[in-house]
Structure formats: C-alpha cells, structure tokens
Amino acid sequence: MIRNFAGIPLHSTVEAALRSAAALRVRGPVDTHTLLVELMRADTSGDWSRICLNTGSIDAIADKLVIDPPKHGAWYWERVPLTDSCALALDVAWRLAHRYALLPIPLGLVVIGLVADDSAASRALRDGMAPGELLTLLQTDVLGTTLSGLDGMIITVLSEARAVQRQRSASLARPTPAAFGSAAAPPLSTRRKVVTTAVVTAFLAALGWAIFIYEEPSKSPKVPSPPKTFAPTSYTWKPPPSLTFNPAPR
C-alpha cells in the first residue's frame, strides 16, 4: 500500500468528498464513516433510494455511532490524514479499478472499497441488509454497471492490501537503532537543532573573544610617565684675577 494517495486518479466527485470530509475532521484523520456520508451527499448520478430504504436517509446514516479501529499508520491523501480503514478502502478501490479498467476511480467503486472490510462505513450501510444484496445495489444503482466476479475479486485485492498494510505498520513500529548502543536514534530535527545550537554557540564565543581582544588595550589604564629630572649644572668658582699696579716710570 502506498503511503500517500495523492497520485491515484480519483473522480472529481470523490476528491470533493475527501476535501469535505477533511473539513469535518479537523482534529483527526478522515474515517470511512465520514467519507461515506460525504460521498453520498456529493453523488449526483447514482441512485441511493433503494439502499436508503433499508439503512435510512443520509442524515440517519451520518448519526449512526460507528467508528473505525483506533489505528493510524500515517496514511495521507494530499495532506489529508486517513485512518487505516480508510486507506485500506482507497487501496482496494485502486486495485479494483486496475482489474476492471475503471479510471479515474469512480465514486461507486470507492464506496465498494469502503464496505469491503469490517469498517465503520460497512457497519453503517449493512444495517438491515445482507452483504450480497448491498454489493448488488452498489453496482447497479451507484456504480451503474455490474462487474463480473466481483465477490471473488474483492477477496483477492483485500488480501493484497491487508498484507501490504501489515508490512507498512510493522516497519513504522520497528525502532531505529542509534549509532552507538541500543537506544533509538533521536529524530533528524532534534539532531539538526543540536548541531545548529553548537555552531551558533561557538560563533558567539569567538565573536566575544575577538571583541575582548580588540577593546582590551583601550580599556587598560595608562601608566603615567615619570617626571623629567633635570641634572643641576655645576659651576666652579674661580677668584677674579688680581690686578698689579706698577708705578709709572719717571
């Protein structure tokens, strides 16, 4: 089973019903019961009157308290989360469409996929009807054609889809070993956060050290220079020369 059903060719009415169901299931994945009701409301070409005679009106079906098994294996259609039962139903419809060359997948075939398993949609529609009778009315009144050997084909494709879904669920439940030891490795997002934090911390530390080195000389106090000393000039005192007066010649 593929994890994302965005690539499968669905009829535009089915796509509209999936988006409508997603709007109603804002806080959880789209289940088979919600999708069934939205398919019935979006269907303009099928005839649900004979089915509703046994199961009640669309509103009565919508009010039934039926739920899919509480499992969610991360199945999506265009970012719309799906329950495991809803994903299984789309996979069954996809396989039946290939077997009978019905592409894009019509609304009636999706409904047949919804009731192929013991899902919430199946319990809502089979209330008061035999499985064979329901399958016949879905072909003639909703799908608009009778598919040869559909009973046996549903068993085959349902078995294939279940096997792939079990394999997918087992791979999701298997723990991923860490690089060292037996503990599970942290998610990739967590590892990226750790590496980013370490790089930013190292960068800030280097930046702070560079600023410290640059500003430290300017912040250090200047040591005053010692005052200049002037050595005194020594002078040697000498007595003035003596004057000798000689008598004038006569």
PDB file of C-alpha atoms in Angstrom:
ATOM      1  CA  MET A   1       0.000   0.000   0.000  1.00  0.00           C
ATOM      2  CA  ILE A   2       1.323   3.428  -0.871  1.00  0.00           C
ATOM      3  CA  ARG A   3       1.618   5.877   1.971  1.00  0.00           C
ATOM      4  CA  ASN A   4       0.379   8.946   0.091  1.00  0.00           C
ATOM      5  CA  PHE A   5      -2.632   8.535  -2.202  1.00  0.00           C
ATOM      6  CA  ALA A   6      -2.207  11.933  -3.859  1.00  0.00           C
ATOM      7  CA  GLY A   7      -1.109  10.312  -7.123  1.00  0.00           C
ATOM      8  CA  ILE A   8      -4.038   7.955  -7.684  1.00  0.00           C
ATOM      9  CA  PRO A   9      -6.570   9.091 -10.317  1.00  0.00           C
ATOM     10  CA  LEU A  10      -9.809   9.784  -8.489  1.00  0.00           C
ATOM     11  CA  HIS A  11     -13.013  11.106  -9.968  1.00  0.00           C
ATOM     12  CA  SER A  12     -13.535  14.781  -9.201  1.00  0.00           C
ATOM     13  CA  THR A  13     -16.607  13.951  -7.105  1.00  0.00           C
ATOM     14  CA  VAL A  14     -14.501  11.662  -4.907  1.00  0.00           C
ATOM     15  CA  GLU A  15     -11.858  14.367  -4.494  1.00  0.00           C
ATOM     16  CA  ALA A  16     -14.533  16.862  -3.468  1.00  0.00           C
ATOM     17  CA  ALA A  17     -15.925  14.395  -0.915  1.00  0.00           C
ATOM     18  CA  LEU A  18     -12.441  13.810   0.551  1.00  0.00           C
ATOM     19  CA  ARG A  19     -11.879  17.548   0.981  1.00  0.00           C
ATOM     20  CA  SER A  20     -15.320  17.967   2.540  1.00  0.00           C
ATOM     21  CA  ALA A  21     -14.643  15.085   4.934  1.00  0.00           C
ATOM     22  CA  ALA A  22     -11.284  16.618   5.852  1.00  0.00           C
ATOM     23  CA  ALA A  23     -13.010  19.894   6.734  1.00  0.00           C
ATOM     24  CA  LEU A  24     -15.333  17.998   9.083  1.00  0.00           C
ATOM     25  CA  ARG A  25     -12.486  16.020  10.689  1.00  0.00           C
ATOM     26  CA  VAL A  26     -10.209  18.928  11.568  1.00  0.00           C
ATOM     27  CA  ARG A  27      -8.804  17.271  14.695  1.00  0.00           C
ATOM     28  CA  GLY A  28      -8.407  13.745  13.380  1.00  0.00           C
ATOM     29  CA  PRO A  29      -7.935  11.587  10.303  1.00  0.00           C
ATOM     30  CA  VAL A  30     -10.773  11.053   7.855  1.00  0.00           C
ATOM     31  CA  ASP A  31     -12.592   7.809   8.673  1.00  0.00           C
ATOM     32  CA  THR A  32     -14.689   5.596   6.439  1.00  0.00           C
ATOM     33  CA  HIS A  33     -17.995   6.684   8.005  1.00  0.00           C
ATOM     34  CA  THR A  34     -17.382  10.394   7.376  1.00  0.00           C
ATOM     35  CA  LEU A  35     -16.143   9.738   3.842  1.00  0.00           C
ATOM     36  CA  LEU A  36     -19.165   7.555   3.056  1.00  0.00           C
ATOM     37  CA  VAL A  37     -21.623  10.255   4.118  1.00  0.00           C
ATOM     38  CA  GLU A  38     -19.781  12.921   2.100  1.00  0.00           C
ATOM     39  CA  LEU A  39     -19.692  10.625  -0.947  1.00  0.00           C
ATOM     40  CA  MET A  40     -23.457  10.102  -0.680  1.00  0.00           C
ATOM     41  CA  ARG A  41     -24.045  13.854  -0.416  1.00  0.00           C
ATOM     42  CA  ALA A  42     -21.726  14.635  -3.336  1.00  0.00           C
ATOM     43  CA  ASP A  43     -23.134  11.944  -5.650  1.00  0.00           C
ATOM     44  CA  THR A  44     -25.388  13.434  -8.334  1.00  0.00           C
ATOM     45  CA  SER A  45     -25.522  10.498 -10.758  1.00  0.00           C
ATOM     46  CA  GLY A  46     -26.163   7.499  -8.509  1.00  0.00           C
ATOM     47  CA  ASP A  47     -29.447   6.370  -7.034  1.00  0.00           C
ATOM     48  CA  TRP A  48     -29.343   5.682  -3.283  1.00  0.00           C
ATOM     49  CA  SER A  49     -33.080   5.352  -2.785  1.00  0.00           C
ATOM     50  CA  ARG A  50     -33.258   1.549  -2.560  1.00  0.00           C
ATOM     51  CA  ILE A  51     -30.270   1.459  -0.210  1.00  0.00           C
ATOM     52  CA  CYS A  52     -31.750   4.176   1.987  1.00  0.00           C
ATOM     53  CA  LEU A  53     -34.995   2.215   2.273  1.00  0.00           C
ATOM     54  CA  ASN A  54     -33.084  -0.319   4.356  1.00  0.00           C
ATOM     55  CA  THR A  55     -30.448   1.831   6.050  1.00  0.00           C
ATOM     56  CA  GLY A  56     -32.280   5.127   6.453  1.00  0.00           C
ATOM     57  CA  SER A  57     -31.622   8.563   4.983  1.00  0.00           C
ATOM     58  CA  ILE A  58     -28.197  10.151   4.614  1.00  0.00           C
ATOM     59  CA  ASP A  59     -28.710  12.059   7.846  1.00  0.00           C
ATOM     60  CA  ALA A  60     -29.727   8.860   9.613  1.00  0.00           C
ATOM     61  CA  ILE A  61     -26.570   7.147   8.362  1.00  0.00           C
ATOM     62  CA  ALA A  62     -24.491  10.141   9.478  1.00  0.00           C
ATOM     63  CA  ASP A  63     -25.958   9.887  13.003  1.00  0.00           C
ATOM     64  CA  LYS A  64     -25.012   6.235  13.447  1.00  0.00           C
ATOM     65  CA  LEU A  65     -22.394   5.622  16.152  1.00  0.00           C
ATOM     66  CA  VAL A  66     -19.804   3.614  14.241  1.00  0.00           C
ATOM     67  CA  ILE A  67     -16.055   4.141  14.279  1.00  0.00           C
ATOM     68  CA  ASP A  68     -13.005   2.707  12.570  1.00  0.00           C
ATOM     69  CA  PRO A  69     -10.446   0.752  14.621  1.00  0.00           C
ATOM     70  CA  PRO A  70      -8.239   3.209  16.552  1.00  0.00           C
ATOM     71  CA  LYS A  71      -5.155   2.829  14.399  1.00  0.00           C
ATOM     72  CA  HIS A  72      -3.384   5.461  12.342  1.00  0.00           C
ATOM     73  CA  GLY A  73      -0.388   4.443  10.255  1.00  0.00           C
ATOM     74  CA  ALA A  74       0.326   7.883   8.770  1.00  0.00           C
ATOM     75  CA  TRP A  75      -1.678   7.495   5.547  1.00  0.00           C
ATOM     76  CA  TYR A  76      -2.475  10.642   3.575  1.00  0.00           C
ATOM     77  CA  TRP A  77      -4.267  11.951   0.533  1.00  0.00           C
ATOM     78  CA  GLU A  78      -2.979  15.401  -0.431  1.00  0.00           C
ATOM     79  CA  ARG A  79      -2.001  16.129   3.208  1.00  0.00           C
ATOM     80  CA  VAL A  80      -5.385  14.834   4.405  1.00  0.00           C
ATOM     81  CA  PRO A  81      -4.766  12.193   7.114  1.00  0.00           C
ATOM     82  CA  LEU A  82      -6.668   8.931   6.769  1.00  0.00           C
ATOM     83  CA  THR A  83      -7.473   6.146   9.186  1.00  0.00           C
ATOM     84  CA  ASP A  84      -6.035   2.731   8.403  1.00  0.00           C
ATOM     85  CA  SER A  85      -9.507   1.526   7.350  1.00  0.00           C
ATOM     86  CA  CYS A  86      -9.994   4.498   5.028  1.00  0.00           C
ATOM     87  CA  ALA A  87      -6.556   3.980   3.481  1.00  0.00           C
ATOM     88  CA  LEU A  88      -7.347   0.288   3.047  1.00  0.00           C
ATOM     89  CA  ALA A  89     -10.610   1.163   1.284  1.00  0.00           C
ATOM     90  CA  LEU A  90      -8.839   3.513  -1.148  1.00  0.00           C
ATOM     91  CA  ASP A  91      -6.232   0.854  -1.851  1.00  0.00           C
ATOM     92  CA  VAL A  92      -8.939  -1.753  -2.541  1.00  0.00           C
ATOM     93  CA  ALA A  93     -10.729   0.677  -4.877  1.00  0.00           C
ATOM     94  CA  TRP A  94      -7.425   1.411  -6.627  1.00  0.00           C
ATOM     95  CA  ARG A  95      -6.723  -2.295  -7.196  1.00  0.00           C
ATOM     96  CA  LEU A  96     -10.284  -2.955  -8.392  1.00  0.00           C
ATOM     97  CA  ALA A  97     -10.057  -0.024 -10.792  1.00  0.00           C
ATOM     98  CA  HIS A  98      -6.980  -1.558 -12.385  1.00  0.00           C
ATOM     99  CA  ARG A  99      -8.580  -5.012 -12.597  1.00  0.00           C
ATOM    100  CA  TYR A 100     -11.720  -3.667 -14.304  1.00  0.00           C
ATOM    101  CA  ALA A 101     -10.104  -0.740 -16.188  1.00  0.00           C
ATOM    102  CA  LEU A 102     -12.229   1.887 -14.453  1.00  0.00           C
ATOM    103  CA  LEU A 103     -10.080   5.028 -14.342  1.00  0.00           C
ATOM    104  CA  PRO A 104     -10.336   7.583 -12.910  1.00  0.00           C
ATOM    105  CA  ILE A 105     -11.684   5.693  -9.926  1.00  0.00           C
ATOM    106  CA  PRO A 106     -15.461   6.322  -9.855  1.00  0.00           C
ATOM    107  CA  LEU A 107     -17.430   7.151  -6.728  1.00  0.00           C
ATOM    108  CA  GLY A 108     -19.287   3.831  -6.720  1.00  0.00           C
ATOM    109  CA  LEU A 109     -16.047   1.852  -6.710  1.00  0.00           C
ATOM    110  CA  VAL A 110     -14.744   3.848  -3.738  1.00  0.00           C
ATOM    111  CA  VAL A 111     -17.948   3.039  -1.854  1.00  0.00           C
ATOM    112  CA  ILE A 112     -17.443  -0.647  -2.667  1.00  0.00           C
ATOM    113  CA  GLY A 113     -13.929  -0.324  -1.242  1.00  0.00           C
ATOM    114  CA  LEU A 114     -15.351   1.257   1.912  1.00  0.00           C
ATOM    115  CA  VAL A 115     -17.653  -1.711   2.572  1.00  0.00           C
ATOM    116  CA  ALA A 116     -15.158  -4.412   1.547  1.00  0.00           C
ATOM    117  CA  ASP A 117     -13.748  -4.597   5.079  1.00  0.00           C
ATOM    118  CA  ASP A 118     -15.353  -4.506   8.516  1.00  0.00           C
ATOM    119  CA  SER A 119     -15.123  -0.719   8.672  1.00  0.00           C
ATOM    120  CA  ALA A 120     -17.401   1.945  10.144  1.00  0.00           C
ATOM    121  CA  ALA A 121     -18.868   2.609   6.688  1.00  0.00           C
ATOM    122  CA  SER A 122     -19.545  -1.079   6.197  1.00  0.00           C
ATOM    123  CA  ARG A 123     -21.424  -1.344   9.502  1.00  0.00           C
ATOM    124  CA  ALA A 124     -23.421   1.796   8.713  1.00  0.00           C
ATOM    125  CA  LEU A 125     -24.580   0.539   5.307  1.00  0.00           C
ATOM    126  CA  ARG A 126     -25.069  -3.153   6.096  1.00  0.00           C
ATOM    127  CA  ASP A 127     -27.512  -2.398   8.868  1.00  0.00           C
ATOM    128  CA  GLY A 128     -30.559  -4.413   7.819  1.00  0.00           C
ATOM    129  CA  MET A 129     -29.081  -5.643   4.539  1.00  0.00           C
ATOM    130  CA  ALA A 130     -27.288  -8.840   3.537  1.00  0.00           C
ATOM    131  CA  PRO A 131     -23.742  -8.310   2.212  1.00  0.00           C
ATOM    132  CA  GLY A 132     -24.611  -9.770  -1.191  1.00  0.00           C
ATOM    133  CA  GLU A 133     -27.695  -7.574  -1.529  1.00  0.00           C
ATOM    134  CA  LEU A 134     -25.732  -4.435  -0.633  1.00  0.00           C
ATOM    135  CA  LEU A 135     -22.979  -5.245  -3.121  1.00  0.00           C
ATOM    136  CA  THR A 136     -25.532  -5.789  -5.872  1.00  0.00           C
ATOM    137  CA  LEU A 137     -27.295  -2.476  -5.218  1.00  0.00           C
ATOM    138  CA  LEU A 138     -23.992  -0.590  -5.087  1.00  0.00           C
ATOM    139  CA  GLN A 139     -23.112  -1.911  -8.544  1.00  0.00           C
ATOM    140  CA  THR A 140     -26.457  -1.378 -10.253  1.00  0.00           C
ATOM    141  CA  ASP A 141     -27.661   1.809  -8.538  1.00  0.00           C
ATOM    142  CA  VAL A 142     -24.483   3.686  -7.599  1.00  0.00           C
ATOM    143  CA  LEU A 143     -21.684   2.422  -9.859  1.00  0.00           C
ATOM    144  CA  GLY A 144     -24.001   1.986 -12.826  1.00  0.00           C
ATOM    145  CA  THR A 145     -22.561  -1.314 -14.028  1.00  0.00           C
ATOM    146  CA  THR A 146     -22.234  -4.925 -12.899  1.00  0.00           C
ATOM    147  CA  LEU A 147     -18.677  -6.197 -12.512  1.00  0.00           C
ATOM    148  CA  SER A 148     -18.098  -9.846 -13.346  1.00  0.00           C
ATOM    149  CA  GLY A 149     -16.713 -11.932 -10.472  1.00  0.00           C
ATOM    150  CA  LEU A 150     -16.633  -9.002  -8.084  1.00  0.00           C
ATOM    151  CA  ASP A 151     -17.147 -11.132  -4.957  1.00  0.00           C
ATOM    152  CA  GLY A 152     -14.003 -13.181  -5.547  1.00  0.00           C
ATOM    153  CA  MET A 153     -12.010 -10.176  -6.785  1.00  0.00           C
ATOM    154  CA  ILE A 154     -12.756  -8.254  -3.588  1.00  0.00           C
ATOM    155  CA  ILE A 155     -11.368 -11.135  -1.531  1.00  0.00           C
ATOM    156  CA  THR A 156      -8.177 -11.153  -3.634  1.00  0.00           C
ATOM    157  CA  VAL A 157      -7.453  -7.424  -3.595  1.00  0.00           C
ATOM    158  CA  LEU A 158      -8.456  -7.091   0.055  1.00  0.00           C
ATOM    159  CA  SER A 159      -5.920  -9.771   0.981  1.00  0.00           C
ATOM    160  CA  GLU A 160      -3.222  -7.978  -1.035  1.00  0.00           C
ATOM    161  CA  ALA A 161      -3.993  -4.615   0.552  1.00  0.00           C
ATOM    162  CA  ARG A 162      -4.043  -6.043   4.075  1.00  0.00           C
ATOM    163  CA  ALA A 163      -0.662  -7.740   3.582  1.00  0.00           C
ATOM    164  CA  VAL A 164       0.974  -4.529   2.412  1.00  0.00           C
ATOM    165  CA  GLN A 165      -0.637  -2.555   5.232  1.00  0.00           C
ATOM    166  CA  ARG A 166       0.628  -5.015   7.846  1.00  0.00           C
ATOM    167  CA  GLN A 167       4.121  -4.767   6.381  1.00  0.00           C
ATOM    168  CA  ARG A 168       3.947  -0.982   6.442  1.00  0.00           C
ATOM    169  CA  SER A 169       2.663  -0.909  10.031  1.00  0.00           C
ATOM    170  CA  ALA A 170       5.460  -3.268  11.131  1.00  0.00           C
ATOM    171  CA  SER A 171       8.098  -1.034   9.568  1.00  0.00           C
ATOM    172  CA  LEU A 172       6.673   2.008  11.365  1.00  0.00           C
ATOM    173  CA  ALA A 173       6.646   0.173  14.708  1.00  0.00           C
ATOM    174  CA  ARG A 174      10.223  -1.124  14.337  1.00  0.00           C
ATOM    175  CA  PRO A 175      12.621   1.059  16.383  1.00  0.00           C
ATOM    176  CA  THR A 176      15.543   2.636  14.588  1.00  0.00           C
ATOM    177  CA  PRO A 177      18.844   1.796  16.355  1.00  0.00           C
ATOM    178  CA  ALA A 178      21.155   4.605  17.293  1.00  0.00           C
ATOM    179  CA  ALA A 179      24.720   4.837  16.051  1.00  0.00           C
ATOM    180  CA  PHE A 180      26.007   3.618  19.423  1.00  0.00           C
ATOM    181  CA  GLY A 181      24.137   1.484  21.919  1.00  0.00           C
ATOM    182  CA  SER A 182      20.635   0.110  21.612  1.00  0.00           C
ATOM    183  CA  ALA A 183      18.632   3.262  22.255  1.00  0.00           C
ATOM    184  CA  ALA A 184      16.605   4.739  19.426  1.00  0.00           C
ATOM    185  CA  ALA A 185      18.312   7.470  17.456  1.00  0.00           C
ATOM    186  CA  PRO A 186      16.912  10.977  18.032  1.00  0.00           C
ATOM    187  CA  PRO A 187      14.802  12.449  15.259  1.00  0.00           C
ATOM    188  CA  LEU A 188      16.619  14.253  12.482  1.00  0.00           C
ATOM    189  CA  SER A 189      15.065  17.568  13.516  1.00  0.00           C
ATOM    190  CA  THR A 190      16.470  17.177  17.039  1.00  0.00           C
ATOM    191  CA  ARG A 191      19.941  16.413  15.730  1.00  0.00           C
ATOM    192  CA  ARG A 192      19.812  19.452  13.475  1.00  0.00           C
ATOM    193  CA  LYS A 193      18.827  21.637  16.418  1.00  0.00           C
ATOM    194  CA  VAL A 194      21.763  20.334  18.477  1.00  0.00           C
ATOM    195  CA  VAL A 195      24.253  20.950  15.663  1.00  0.00           C
ATOM    196  CA  THR A 196      22.845  24.404  14.953  1.00  0.00           C
ATOM    197  CA  THR A 197      22.996  25.349  18.640  1.00  0.00           C
ATOM    198  CA  ALA A 198      26.623  24.188  18.887  1.00  0.00           C
ATOM    199  CA  VAL A 199      27.643  26.169  15.793  1.00  0.00           C
ATOM    200  CA  VAL A 200      25.895  29.335  16.973  1.00  0.00           C
ATOM    201  CA  THR A 201      27.428  28.997  20.461  1.00  0.00           C
ATOM    202  CA  ALA A 202      30.925  28.573  19.016  1.00  0.00           C
ATOM    203  CA  PHE A 203      30.419  31.557  16.720  1.00  0.00           C
ATOM    204  CA  LEU A 204      29.227  33.802  19.555  1.00  0.00           C
ATOM    205  CA  ALA A 205      32.125  32.716  21.755  1.00  0.00           C
ATOM    206  CA  ALA A 206      34.648  33.515  19.006  1.00  0.00           C
ATOM    207  CA  LEU A 207      32.963  36.854  18.351  1.00  0.00           C
ATOM    208  CA  GLY A 208      33.029  37.749  22.040  1.00  0.00           C
ATOM    209  CA  TRP A 209      36.726  36.855  22.340  1.00  0.00           C
ATOM    210  CA  ALA A 210      37.572  38.972  19.284  1.00  0.00           C
ATOM    211  CA  ILE A 211      35.719  41.955  20.746  1.00  0.00           C
ATOM    212  CA  PHE A 212      37.507  41.442  24.076  1.00  0.00           C
ATOM    213  CA  ILE A 213      40.939  41.380  22.406  1.00  0.00           C
ATOM    214  CA  TYR A 214      40.116  44.468  20.344  1.00  0.00           C
ATOM    215  CA  GLU A 215      38.783  46.574  23.212  1.00  0.00           C
ATOM    216  CA  GLU A 216      41.140  45.439  25.991  1.00  0.00           C
ATOM    217  CA  PRO A 217      44.100  47.705  25.118  1.00  0.00           C
ATOM    218  CA  SER A 218      41.841  50.755  25.001  1.00  0.00           C
ATOM    219  CA  LYS A 219      40.306  49.913  28.382  1.00  0.00           C
ATOM    220  CA  SER A 220      43.613  49.290  30.236  1.00  0.00           C
ATOM    221  CA  PRO A 221      44.691  52.227  32.446  1.00  0.00           C
ATOM    222  CA  LYS A 222      47.602  54.252  31.201  1.00  0.00           C
ATOM    223  CA  VAL A 223      50.647  54.298  33.497  1.00  0.00           C
ATOM    224  CA  PRO A 224      51.806  57.906  33.950  1.00  0.00           C
ATOM    225  CA  SER A 225      55.321  58.587  32.750  1.00  0.00           C
ATOM    226  CA  PRO A 226      57.814  59.652  35.437  1.00  0.00           C
ATOM    227  CA  PRO A 227      58.518  63.389  35.549  1.00  0.00           C
ATOM    228  CA  LYS A 228      61.555  64.537  33.752  1.00  0.00           C
ATOM    229  CA  THR A 229      64.522  65.292  36.023  1.00  0.00           C
ATOM    230  CA  PHE A 230      66.987  67.971  35.223  1.00  0.00           C
ATOM    231  CA  ALA A 231      70.525  67.445  36.429  1.00  0.00           C
ATOM    232  CA  PRO A 232      71.916  70.646  38.082  1.00  0.00           C
ATOM    233  CA  THR A 233      74.724  72.325  36.241  1.00  0.00           C
ATOM    234  CA  SER A 234      77.858  72.511  38.392  1.00  0.00           C
ATOM    235  CA  TYR A 235      79.883  75.656  38.332  1.00  0.00           C
ATOM    236  CA  THR A 236      83.468  76.011  39.725  1.00  0.00           C
ATOM    237  CA  TRP A 237      84.071  79.345  41.340  1.00  0.00           C
ATOM    238  CA  LYS A 238      87.306  80.962  40.483  1.00  0.00           C
ATOM    239  CA  PRO A 239      88.557  84.129  42.168  1.00  0.00           C
ATOM    240  CA  PRO A 240      88.900  87.115  39.900  1.00  0.00           C
ATOM    241  CA  PRO A 241      92.443  87.761  38.659  1.00  0.00           C
ATOM    242  CA  SER A 242      94.498  90.048  40.891  1.00  0.00           C
ATOM    243  CA  LEU A 243      95.491  93.367  39.484  1.00  0.00           C
ATOM    244  CA  THR A 244      99.091  94.520  39.850  1.00  0.00           C
ATOM    245  CA  PHE A 245      99.728  98.159  39.689  1.00  0.00           C
ATOM    246  CA  ASN A 246     103.322  99.061  38.738  1.00  0.00           C
ATOM    247  CA  PRO A 247     104.435 102.626  39.444  1.00  0.00           C
ATOM    248  CA  ALA A 248     104.580 104.794  36.432  1.00  0.00           C
ATOM    249  CA  PRO A 249     108.077 105.379  35.067  1.00  0.00           C
ATOM    250  CA  ARG A 250     109.617 108.628  35.903  1.00  0.00           C
TER     251      ARG A 250
END
